[in-house]
Coordinates of C-alpha atoms and ligand atoms in Angstrom, one line a residue:
Chain A
X1 CA 64.5 231.3 25.8
X2 CA 63.3 227.9 27.1
X3 CA 65.2 224.7 27.4
X4 CA 64.3 221.0 27.3
X5 CA 66.1 218.1 28.9
X6 CA 66.3 214.5 27.6
X7 CA 67.3 211.7 30.0
X8 CA 68.2 208.6 27.9
X9 CA 68.7 205.2 29.5
X10 CA 70.6 206.7 32.4
X11 CA 72.3 204.3 34.9
X12 CA 74.3 205.1 38.0
X13 CA 76.4 202.6 39.9
X14 CA 78.4 203.8 42.9
X15 CA 81.6 202.0 43.7
X16 CA 82.5 202.2 47.4
X17 CA 86.2 202.3 48.4
X18 CA 85.7 198.7 49.7
X19 CA 84.9 197.6 46.2
X20 CA 81.2 197.1 46.9
X21 CA 78.9 198.5 44.3
X22 CA 75.4 200.1 44.6
X23 CA 73.3 200.2 41.5
X24 CA 71.4 203.4 42.4
X25 CA 69.7 204.4 39.1
X26 CA 68.7 201.6 36.7
X27 CA 67.8 202.9 33.3
X28 CA 65.7 206.1 33.4
X29 CA 64.2 207.8 30.4
X30 CA 62.6 211.2 30.6
X31 CA 61.7 214.0 28.4
X32 CA 61.4 217.2 30.4
X33 CA 59.6 220.1 28.5
X34 CA 59.8 223.8 29.2
X35 CA 57.0 225.3 31.3
X36 CA 56.4 222.1 33.3
X37 CA 56.6 221.2 36.9
X38 CA 57.8 217.6 37.5
X39 CA 57.9 215.7 40.8
X40 CA 60.0 212.6 41.7
X41 CA 58.4 210.4 44.3
X42 CA 59.7 207.0 45.4
X43 CA 61.0 205.0 48.3
X44 CA 64.0 206.2 50.3
X45 CA 67.3 205.3 48.7
X46 CA 65.9 204.7 45.2
X47 CA 68.2 207.2 43.5
X48 CA 66.1 210.4 43.3
X49 CA 68.9 212.6 44.6
X50 CA 71.4 210.8 42.5
X51 CA 69.4 211.4 39.3
X52 CA 68.8 215.1 40.3
X53 CA 72.6 215.6 40.7
X54 CA 73.2 213.9 37.3
X55 CA 70.8 216.3 35.7
X56 CA 72.6 219.2 37.2
X57 CA 75.9 217.8 36.1
X58 CA 77.3 217.4 39.6
X59 CA 77.7 213.6 39.1
X60 CA 78.6 211.8 35.8
X61 CA 76.3 209.1 34.6
X62 CA 77.6 205.5 34.5
X63 CA 75.7 204.7 31.4
X64 CA 73.3 206.6 29.2
X65 CA 73.3 210.4 28.7
X66 CA 71.5 213.5 29.6
X67 CA 70.9 216.2 27.0
X68 CA 70.2 219.8 27.7
X69 CA 68.9 221.5 24.4
X70 CA 70.5 218.6 22.5
X71 CA 73.9 219.0 24.2
X72 CA 75.3 216.5 26.6
X73 CA 75.4 217.8 30.2
X74 CA 78.9 217.5 31.6
X75 CA 78.8 219.9 34.5
X76 CA 76.7 222.6 36.2
X77 CA 75.8 225.6 34.2
X78 CA 74.4 229.0 35.3
X79 CA 71.0 228.3 33.9
X80 CA 70.4 225.6 36.5
X81 CA 70.2 225.9 40.2
X82 CA 69.7 223.3 42.9
X83 CA 68.2 223.2 46.4
X84 CA 70.1 220.5 48.2
X85 CA 68.6 217.9 50.4
X86 CA 70.9 219.0 53.2
X87 CA 70.9 222.7 53.6
X88 CA 74.7 223.1 52.9
X89 CA 74.9 226.6 54.1
X90 CA 78.3 228.2 54.6
X91 CA 78.8 228.5 58.4
X92 CA 80.9 231.7 58.0
X93 CA 78.2 233.6 56.1
X94 CA 75.0 235.1 57.6
X95 CA 71.6 234.6 56.0
X96 CA 71.8 237.4 53.5
X97 CA 75.3 236.4 52.4
X98 CA 74.3 232.8 52.0
X99 CA 71.3 233.7 49.9
X100 CA 73.7 235.9 47.8
X101 CA 76.1 233.1 47.2
X102 CA 74.6 232.0 43.8
X103 CA 74.3 235.5 42.3
X104 CA 77.6 236.9 43.3
X105 CA 79.2 235.5 40.1
X106 CA 76.8 237.4 37.9
X107 CA 78.8 240.3 36.6
X108 CA 75.9 241.9 35.0
X109 CA 74.3 242.6 38.3
X110 CA 75.1 245.6 40.5
X111 CA 75.6 245.3 44.2
X112 CA 72.3 247.1 44.9
X113 CA 70.4 244.7 42.5
X114 CA 71.9 241.8 44.4
X115 CA 70.8 243.2 47.7
X116 CA 67.3 243.8 46.4
X117 CA 67.0 240.2 45.2
X118 CA 68.3 238.9 48.5
X119 CA 65.8 241.1 50.3
X120 CA 63.0 239.9 48.2
X121 CA 63.7 236.2 48.7
X122 CA 64.4 236.7 52.4
X123 CA 60.9 238.1 52.6
X124 CA 59.4 235.3 50.6
X125 CA 60.8 232.5 52.7
X126 CA 59.8 234.3 55.9
X127 CA 63.3 235.1 57.3
X128 CA 62.8 238.9 57.8
X129 CA 64.7 239.9 60.9
X130 CA 67.1 237.0 60.6
X131 CA 69.3 238.5 57.9
X132 CA 72.4 238.8 60.1
X133 CA 72.0 235.4 61.8
X134 CA 74.6 232.7 61.1
X135 CA 73.5 229.2 60.2
X136 CA 74.2 227.8 63.7
X137 CA 71.8 230.4 65.0
X138 CA 68.9 229.1 62.8
X139 CA 66.5 226.2 63.3
X140 CA 66.7 223.3 60.8
X141 CA 63.6 224.5 58.9
X142 CA 65.0 228.1 58.7
X143 CA 68.3 226.7 57.3
X144 CA 66.3 224.8 54.7
X145 CA 64.5 228.0 53.7
X146 CA 67.8 229.8 53.2
X147 CA 68.9 226.9 51.0
X148 CA 65.6 227.4 49.0
X149 CA 66.1 231.2 48.7
X150 CA 69.7 230.8 47.5
X151 CA 68.5 228.7 44.5
X152 CA 65.4 230.9 43.8
X153 CA 67.5 234.0 43.8
X154 CA 69.4 232.7 40.8
X155 CA 66.1 232.7 38.9
X156 CA 67.3 229.8 36.8
X157 CA 65.6 228.3 33.7
X158 CA 65.9 224.9 35.3
X159 CA 65.2 224.6 39.0
X160 CA 66.1 221.4 40.8
X161 CA 64.7 221.0 44.3
X162 CA 65.5 218.1 46.6
X163 CA 62.9 217.8 49.3
X164 CA 63.0 221.6 50.0
X165 CA 60.0 221.5 52.4
X166 CA 61.1 218.4 54.3
X167 CA 61.9 220.1 57.6
X168 CA 59.0 222.6 57.7
X169 CA 56.0 222.4 59.9
X170 CA 52.7 221.3 58.3
X171 CA 51.2 224.8 58.2
X172 CA 54.2 226.6 56.8
X173 CA 54.6 223.8 54.3
X174 CA 51.1 224.4 52.9
X175 CA 51.7 228.1 52.7
X176 CA 55.0 227.5 50.9
X177 CA 53.3 225.2 48.4
X178 CA 51.0 227.9 47.4
X179 CA 53.7 230.6 47.5
X180 CA 56.1 228.5 45.4
X181 CA 53.7 228.3 42.5
X182 CA 53.3 232.1 42.4
X183 CA 57.0 232.6 42.8
X184 CA 58.3 230.4 40.0
X185 CA 55.4 231.0 37.6
X186 CA 56.9 228.2 35.4
X187 CA 54.1 228.3 32.8
X188 CA 54.7 231.9 31.7
X189 CA 58.5 231.8 32.1
X190 CA 59.0 228.5 30.4
X191 CA 61.0 227.1 33.3
X192 CA 61.6 223.4 34.0
X193 CA 61.1 222.6 37.7
X194 CA 62.1 219.2 39.2
X195 CA 60.8 218.7 42.7
X196 CA 61.8 215.7 44.8
X197 CA 59.4 214.9 47.7
X198 CA 58.2 212.0 49.9
X199 CA 54.8 213.8 50.3
X200 CA 52.5 212.4 47.6
X201 CA 49.9 215.0 48.2
X202 CA 52.5 217.7 47.8
X203 CA 53.7 216.1 44.6
X204 CA 50.3 215.9 43.1
X205 CA 49.3 219.4 44.2
X206 CA 52.3 221.1 42.7
X207 CA 53.1 219.1 39.6
X208 CA 52.0 218.8 36.0
X209 CA 53.7 215.4 35.9
X210 CA 54.6 213.0 38.7
X211 CA 57.3 210.4 38.2
X212 CA 56.9 207.4 40.4
X213 CA 60.2 205.6 41.0
X214 CA 60.7 201.9 41.8
X215 CA 62.9 200.7 44.6
X216 CA 66.7 200.6 43.9
X217 CA 67.9 200.5 41.2
X218 CA 65.5 203.3 40.6
X219 CA 63.5 203.2 37.4
X220 CA 60.3 205.0 36.5
X221 CA 57.3 202.8 37.2
X222 CA 54.7 205.3 36.1
X223 CA 54.4 208.9 34.8
X224 CA 51.2 210.5 36.0
X225 CA 49.8 213.7 34.5
X226 CA 47.9 215.9 36.8
X227 CA 45.2 217.7 34.8
X228 CA 44.3 220.6 37.1
X229 CA 45.2 224.1 35.8
X230 CA 47.9 226.0 37.7
X231 CA 48.4 227.9 39.9
X232 CA 46.2 225.9 42.2
X233 CA 44.7 226.7 45.5
X234 CA 44.7 224.3 48.5
X235 CA 41.0 223.6 47.8
X236 CA 42.0 221.4 44.9
X237 CA 43.2 218.8 47.4
X238 CA 39.6 217.9 48.2
X239 CA 38.5 217.2 44.6
X240 CA 37.6 213.6 43.9
X241 CA 39.9 213.3 41.0
X242 CA 42.8 214.7 43.1
X243 CA 42.1 212.1 45.8
X244 CA 42.0 209.4 43.2
X245 CA 45.4 210.3 41.7
X246 CA 46.9 210.5 45.2
X247 CA 45.4 207.1 46.1
X248 CA 46.8 205.5 42.9
X249 CA 50.3 206.7 43.6
X250 CA 50.0 205.6 47.2
X251 CA 49.1 202.1 46.1
X252 CA 51.9 202.0 43.6
X253 CA 54.5 203.1 46.1
X254 CA 53.4 201.0 49.0
X255 CA 54.7 197.8 47.4
X256 CA 58.1 199.5 46.7
X257 CA 58.4 200.8 50.2
X258 CA 57.8 197.4 51.5
X259 CA 60.6 196.0 49.3
X260 CA 62.8 198.8 50.6
X261 CA 62.1 197.9 54.2
X262 CA 62.6 194.2 53.7
X263 CA 66.0 194.6 52.2
Chain B
X1 CA 36.7 226.4 82.2
X2 CA 40.2 225.3 83.0
X3 CA 42.6 227.9 83.9
X4 CA 46.2 227.5 82.8
X5 CA 48.3 227.8 85.9
X6 CA 51.2 230.1 85.3
X7 CA 54.4 228.6 86.7
X8 CA 56.4 231.4 88.3
X9 CA 60.0 231.3 87.3
X10 CA 62.3 230.8 90.2
X11 CA 63.1 234.4 91.2
X12 CA 66.7 234.8 92.2
X13 CA 67.0 235.7 95.8
X14 CA 70.2 237.6 95.3
X15 CA 70.7 240.9 96.9
X16 CA 71.3 243.6 94.4
X17 CA 75.0 243.7 95.3
X18 CA 75.5 240.0 94.5
X19 CA 73.5 240.4 91.4
X20 CA 75.5 243.3 90.1
X21 CA 78.8 241.4 90.9
X22 CA 77.4 238.6 88.8
X23 CA 76.5 240.9 85.9
X24 CA 80.0 242.4 86.0
X25 CA 81.6 238.9 86.1
X26 CA 79.5 237.7 83.2
X27 CA 80.3 240.7 81.1
X28 CA 84.1 240.5 81.6
X29 CA 84.3 236.7 82.2
X30 CA 87.3 236.0 80.0
X31 CA 89.4 238.8 81.4
X32 CA 88.5 238.1 85.0
X33 CA 89.1 234.4 84.7
X34 CA 92.5 235.2 83.2
X35 CA 93.5 237.5 86.0
X36 CA 92.3 235.0 88.6
X37 CA 94.3 232.2 87.0
X38 CA 97.4 234.4 87.1
X39 CA 96.9 235.4 90.7
X40 CA 96.3 231.8 91.6
X41 CA 99.5 230.7 89.9
X42 CA 101.5 233.4 91.6
X43 CA 100.1 232.5 95.0
X44 CA 100.9 228.8 94.5
X45 CA 104.3 229.7 93.4
X46 CA 104.9 231.9 96.5
X47 CA 103.5 229.2 98.7
X48 CA 105.9 226.5 97.4
X49 CA 108.7 229.0 98.0
X50 CA 107.4 229.5 101.5
X51 CA 107.5 225.7 102.1
X52 CA 110.9 225.2 100.6
X53 CA 112.4 228.2 102.2
X54 CA 115.8 227.9 100.6
X55 CA 116.8 230.7 98.1
X56 CA 119.5 228.5 96.7
X57 CA 117.0 226.0 95.4
X58 CA 113.8 227.9 94.7
X59 CA 112.6 231.5 94.6
X60 CA 109.1 232.9 94.8
X61 CA 107.6 235.5 92.5
X62 CA 108.5 238.4 94.8
X63 CA 112.2 237.5 94.7
X64 CA 112.0 237.0 91.0
X65 CA 110.4 240.5 90.5
X66 CA 113.2 242.0 92.6
X67 CA 115.8 240.1 90.5
X68 CA 114.1 241.3 87.3
X69 CA 114.4 244.9 88.7
X70 CA 118.2 244.3 89.0
X71 CA 118.6 242.6 85.6
X72 CA 116.9 245.3 83.5
X73 CA 119.9 247.5 84.2
X74 CA 122.2 245.1 82.4
X75 CA 122.6 245.4 78.7
X76 CA 123.3 241.7 78.4
X77 CA 119.8 240.9 79.7
X78 CA 118.2 242.9 76.9
X79 CA 120.5 241.4 74.4
X80 CA 119.3 237.9 75.5
X81 CA 115.7 238.9 75.1
X82 CA 116.3 240.4 71.7
X83 CA 118.2 237.3 70.6
X84 CA 115.5 234.8 71.6
X85 CA 112.8 237.1 70.3
X86 CA 114.5 237.2 66.9
X87 CA 114.8 233.4 66.9
X88 CA 111.1 233.1 67.8
X89 CA 109.9 235.5 65.1
X90 CA 112.0 234.0 62.3
X91 CA 111.6 230.4 63.5
X92 CA 107.8 230.6 63.9
X93 CA 107.4 232.9 60.9
X94 CA 109.2 230.4 58.7
X95 CA 107.1 227.6 60.2
X96 CA 104.0 229.5 59.4
X97 CA 104.8 230.1 55.8
X98 CA 106.3 226.6 55.1
X99 CA 103.5 224.9 57.1
X100 CA 100.7 226.6 55.1
X101 CA 102.4 226.0 51.7
X102 CA 103.3 222.4 52.4
X103 CA 99.9 221.7 54.1
X104 CA 98.1 223.1 51.1
X105 CA 100.3 221.2 48.7
X106 CA 99.6 217.8 50.4
X107 CA 95.9 218.7 50.7
X108 CA 95.5 219.4 47.0
X109 CA 97.7 216.8 45.5
X110 CA 97.1 213.2 46.5
X111 CA 100.4 212.2 44.9
X112 CA 102.3 214.7 47.1
X113 CA 100.4 213.5 50.1
X114 CA 101.2 209.9 49.5
X115 CA 104.8 210.7 48.7
X116 CA 105.6 213.0 51.6
X117 CA 103.2 212.3 54.4
X118 CA 105.2 209.3 55.7
X119 CA 108.4 211.4 55.7
X120 CA 106.6 214.3 57.5
X121 CA 105.2 211.9 60.2
X122 CA 108.7 210.5 60.7
X123 CA 110.3 213.9 61.0
X124 CA 107.5 215.0 63.4
X125 CA 108.5 212.2 65.7
X126 CA 112.2 213.1 65.7
X127 CA 113.1 214.4 69.2
X128 CA 114.2 218.1 69.2
X129 CA 117.1 217.4 71.4
X130 CA 118.5 215.3 68.6
X131 CA 117.9 217.9 65.9
X132 CA 119.4 220.8 67.9
X133 CA 123.1 219.6 67.8
X134 CA 122.8 218.6 64.2
X135 CA 121.6 222.1 63.3
X136 CA 124.5 223.6 65.1
X137 CA 126.9 221.4 63.1
X138 CA 125.2 222.5 59.9
X139 CA 124.4 226.1 60.6
X140 CA 126.9 227.1 63.3
X141 CA 126.5 228.6 66.7
X142 CA 124.7 231.7 65.5
X143 CA 121.0 232.5 65.2
X144 CA 120.4 230.4 62.0
X145 CA 120.7 227.1 63.8
X146 CA 118.2 228.1 66.4
X147 CA 115.8 229.3 63.8
X148 CA 116.2 226.0 62.0
X149 CA 115.4 224.0 65.2
X150 CA 112.4 226.1 66.1
X151 CA 111.0 225.9 62.5
X152 CA 111.4 222.2 62.5
X153 CA 109.7 221.8 65.8
X154 CA 106.7 224.0 65.0
X155 CA 106.1 223.4 61.3
X156 CA 104.3 220.1 61.7
X157 CA 101.2 221.1 63.6
X158 CA 100.8 223.9 61.0
X159 CA 101.1 221.4 58.1
X160 CA 98.8 218.9 59.6
X161 CA 96.1 221.4 60.5
X162 CA 96.3 223.2 57.2
X163 CA 95.8 219.9 55.4
X164 CA 92.9 218.9 57.7
X165 CA 91.3 222.3 57.2
X166 CA 91.4 222.1 53.5
X167 CA 90.3 218.5 53.4
X168 CA 87.4 219.5 55.6
X169 CA 85.9 221.8 52.9
X170 CA 86.7 219.7 49.9
X171 CA 83.6 217.4 50.0
X172 CA 80.2 219.0 50.3
X173 CA 81.2 222.7 50.3
X174 CA 83.2 222.2 47.1
X175 CA 80.1 220.5 45.6
X176 CA 78.1 223.6 46.6
X177 CA 80.6 225.8 44.9
X178 CA 80.5 223.7 41.8
X179 CA 76.7 223.7 41.8
X180 CA 76.7 227.4 41.7
X181 CA 79.4 227.7 39.0
X182 CA 81.9 229.7 41.0
X183 CA 85.3 230.3 39.5
X184 CA 88.5 228.7 40.8
X185 CA 89.4 232.0 42.5
X186 CA 86.1 232.2 44.2
X187 CA 86.4 228.6 45.3
X188 CA 89.6 229.5 47.0
X189 CA 88.6 232.8 48.6
X190 CA 85.0 232.0 49.4
X191 CA 85.2 228.4 50.4
X192 CA 88.6 227.0 51.0
X193 CA 90.2 229.8 52.9
X194 CA 87.4 230.7 55.2
X195 CA 86.5 227.0 55.7
X196 CA 89.9 226.0 56.7
X197 CA 90.6 229.1 58.8
X198 CA 89.6 227.6 62.2
X199 CA 91.9 224.6 61.6
X200 CA 94.7 226.8 60.4
X201 CA 94.6 229.0 63.5
X202 CA 94.4 226.0 65.8
X203 CA 97.6 224.7 64.0
X204 CA 99.3 228.1 64.5
X205 CA 98.5 228.1 68.2
X206 CA 100.0 224.6 68.6
X207 CA 103.0 225.5 66.5
X208 CA 103.6 228.7 68.5
X209 CA 103.6 226.9 71.8
X210 CA 106.1 224.4 70.4
X211 CA 108.2 227.3 69.1
X212 CA 108.5 228.9 72.5
X213 CA 109.3 225.6 74.2
X214 CA 111.9 224.9 71.7
X215 CA 113.8 228.2 72.3
X216 CA 115.2 226.5 75.4
X217 CA 116.3 223.3 73.6
X218 CA 117.7 225.2 70.7
X219 CA 120.0 227.3 72.9
X220 CA 121.0 224.5 75.2
X221 CA 123.6 223.0 72.9
X222 CA 125.7 226.1 72.4
X223 CA 124.6 229.6 71.8
X224 CA 126.0 233.2 71.9
X225 CA 123.1 234.6 73.8
X226 CA 119.4 234.2 74.5
X227 CA 117.0 233.5 77.3
X228 CA 117.7 229.7 77.1
X229 CA 121.4 230.5 77.2
X230 CA 120.8 232.8 80.2
X231 CA 118.8 230.1 82.0
X232 CA 121.4 227.5 81.3
X233 CA 124.2 229.8 82.5
X234 CA 122.3 230.8 85.7
X235 CA 121.6 227.2 86.5
X236 CA 125.3 226.3 86.2
X237 CA 126.3 229.2 88.5
X238 CA 123.4 228.5 91.0
X239 CA 121.6 231.8 90.3
X240 CA 118.2 230.4 91.0
X241 CA 116.5 233.8 90.9
X242 CA 118.0 234.7 87.5
X243 CA 117.0 231.2 86.2
X244 CA 113.4 231.9 87.3
X245 CA 113.4 235.2 85.6
X246 CA 114.3 233.4 82.4
X247 CA 111.7 230.8 82.8
X248 CA 109.1 233.5 83.5
X249 CA 110.1 235.4 80.4
X250 CA 109.5 232.3 78.3
X251 CA 106.2 231.7 80.0
X252 CA 105.1 235.3 79.3
X253 CA 106.2 235.0 75.6
X254 CA 104.1 231.8 75.4
X255 CA 101.0 233.3 77.0
X256 CA 101.3 236.6 75.1
X257 CA 101.6 235.0 71.7
X258 CA 98.8 232.6 72.4
X259 CA 96.5 235.5 73.5
X260 CA 97.3 237.4 70.3
X261 CA 96.5 234.3 68.2
X262 CA 93.2 233.9 70.2
X263 CA 92.4 237.5 69.2
X264 CA 93.2 236.7 65.6
X265 CA 90.9 233.7 65.9
X266 CA 88.0 235.8 67.3
X267 CA 88.6 238.4 64.5
X268 CA 88.8 235.9 61.7
X269 CA 86.0 233.6 62.7
X270 CA 83.5 235.8 64.4
X271 CA 80.7 233.4 63.4
X272 CA 81.9 230.7 65.8
X273 CA 80.9 230.4 69.3
X274 CA 84.2 230.9 71.0
X275 CA 85.4 227.7 72.5
X276 CA 88.3 229.2 74.3
Ligands
ATP1 N1 78.5 208.9 47.0 C1 77.9 207.7 47.1 N2 78.6 206.5 47.3 C2 78.0 205.3 47.4 N3 76.7 205.1 47.4 C3 75.9 206.2 47.2 C4 76.5 207.5 47.1 N4 75.4 208.4 47.0 C5 74.3 207.6 47.0 N5 74.6 206.3 47.2 C6 73.6 205.2 47.2 O1 72.8 205.4 46.2 C7 71.4 205.0 46.5 C8 70.5 206.2 46.1 O2 70.8 207.3 46.9 P1 70.0 208.7 46.8 O3 70.5 209.6 47.7 O4 69.9 209.0 45.3 O5 68.5 208.2 47.3 P2 67.2 209.1 47.4 O6 66.2 208.4 46.5 O7 67.5 210.5 47.2 O8 66.8 208.7 48.9 P3 66.1 209.7 49.9 O9 64.6 209.8 49.5 O10 66.2 208.9 51.2 O11 66.8 211.0 49.9 C9 71.5 204.8 48.0 O12 71.4 203.4 48.2 C10 72.8 205.3 48.5 O13 73.3 204.5 49.5
MG2 MG1 67.5 212.1 48.5

């Protein structure tokens, strides 16, 4: 089974307790198709996280609606999983038990199956040997990898990732980019992947489609299709066409970033 | 070719004896420090006694231990301990249960919080020496009035800390739970209870100390027996040594209970670096 998501004229306005309002998302339309990897890029504070949370159902929209298979999203469902921007690990659980958090609810799974899955993703995110460590005993990048493994372990149809590689070193990051493609295999499984990042090269490398957001209130300035077949190897980053796409996005976002800084 | 200079780590110059003492100390640090503090307190106490040098006004630990040896042969002495112990167990037990229930209620319901928090804060500020006579009027001279005073004195830290603990996990961790579709029951057992545990135990420790301190106040305004009663009686008849035995007993109760709760804390929250 594969799902699709429609985002229709979605707005989000936050009201602070002081009465001040922030118009974070300003009318976004999207049509997310199964078997596609999407990236969100845009200046800091333009509403990417907010939109991601609305797609998951963690936040209600202020205006507009989000449809999953034709039905309005009004809360999280087990076919979606999210990698949070902050690691949000439970301090009283070790690495294995934190990774297990999302699959504990699945009654159809036996305890051994759960452990096998945890073990597999512990290995994938390179945390072998740290299974019994508590979050405060891990580095920021390691915590972030637990956060990633926790969502991957659910093996959801819709995978929402908010800057999952932000605190990794440059080398690990490249390895994880390659690994992620093999791991999710969205083309064959018909998954929808949404990936938020500030790294334009990373966005182009991983995605079928890159959404470029304007400054707040965030709207989509441009939707860019990346034509290279997937899975890709790091060599694709040197192709002239790749560099051209990267350059175009860079130009587009530079103006928005300037606006963000001037505010 | 540049050769990287290896910087030797400062080798400790300790003889093996000093080194082994250090190792032993580090391994049993908590226990050793505890014993040292007890010994230091006893020595200070004995020293003050030495300076005063008047058994009618002050007695040192040696004299108190001797007095204790005399008192343990009197059934009244054991009766007093049993009486105060019972007050403490019921008073603090009740405070624990009420504190957790009320704390959880005001944490989960904003209406209840807004309605009752001002009252709770007001009651918290009421001096115990005012409450004690009132409770005697209401509940009589027996044990019930003492339990009431002790509960009243120690319930507030438990309420406040329970509430703070639950509030602490209601934002982001609740969102995490929601994001992974956990049930209400799982939210309670996997997020709210473990997340508020450190706060709850801190509240229990505060409440317990207040319970022990309040034994004295509760028995001061009329009682049939008890350690506070014994201290009061000894004071009025100038039995300084007996009075000191009573005070020591309260201190021991305070320390013992606190150590037990610290043990519970280490057991219930093993993931935390112990801050004790
Ligand atoms: N709960 C909230 N209450 C008030 N304002 C909020 C809240 N959450 C987000 N905002 C505001 O909404 C705007 C968008 O925030 P969001 O986190 O979606 O940005 P972002 O694009 O993810 O930024 P970054 O790239 O820095 O993570 C920001 O201006 C932020 O201040
Ligand atoms: Mg964000």
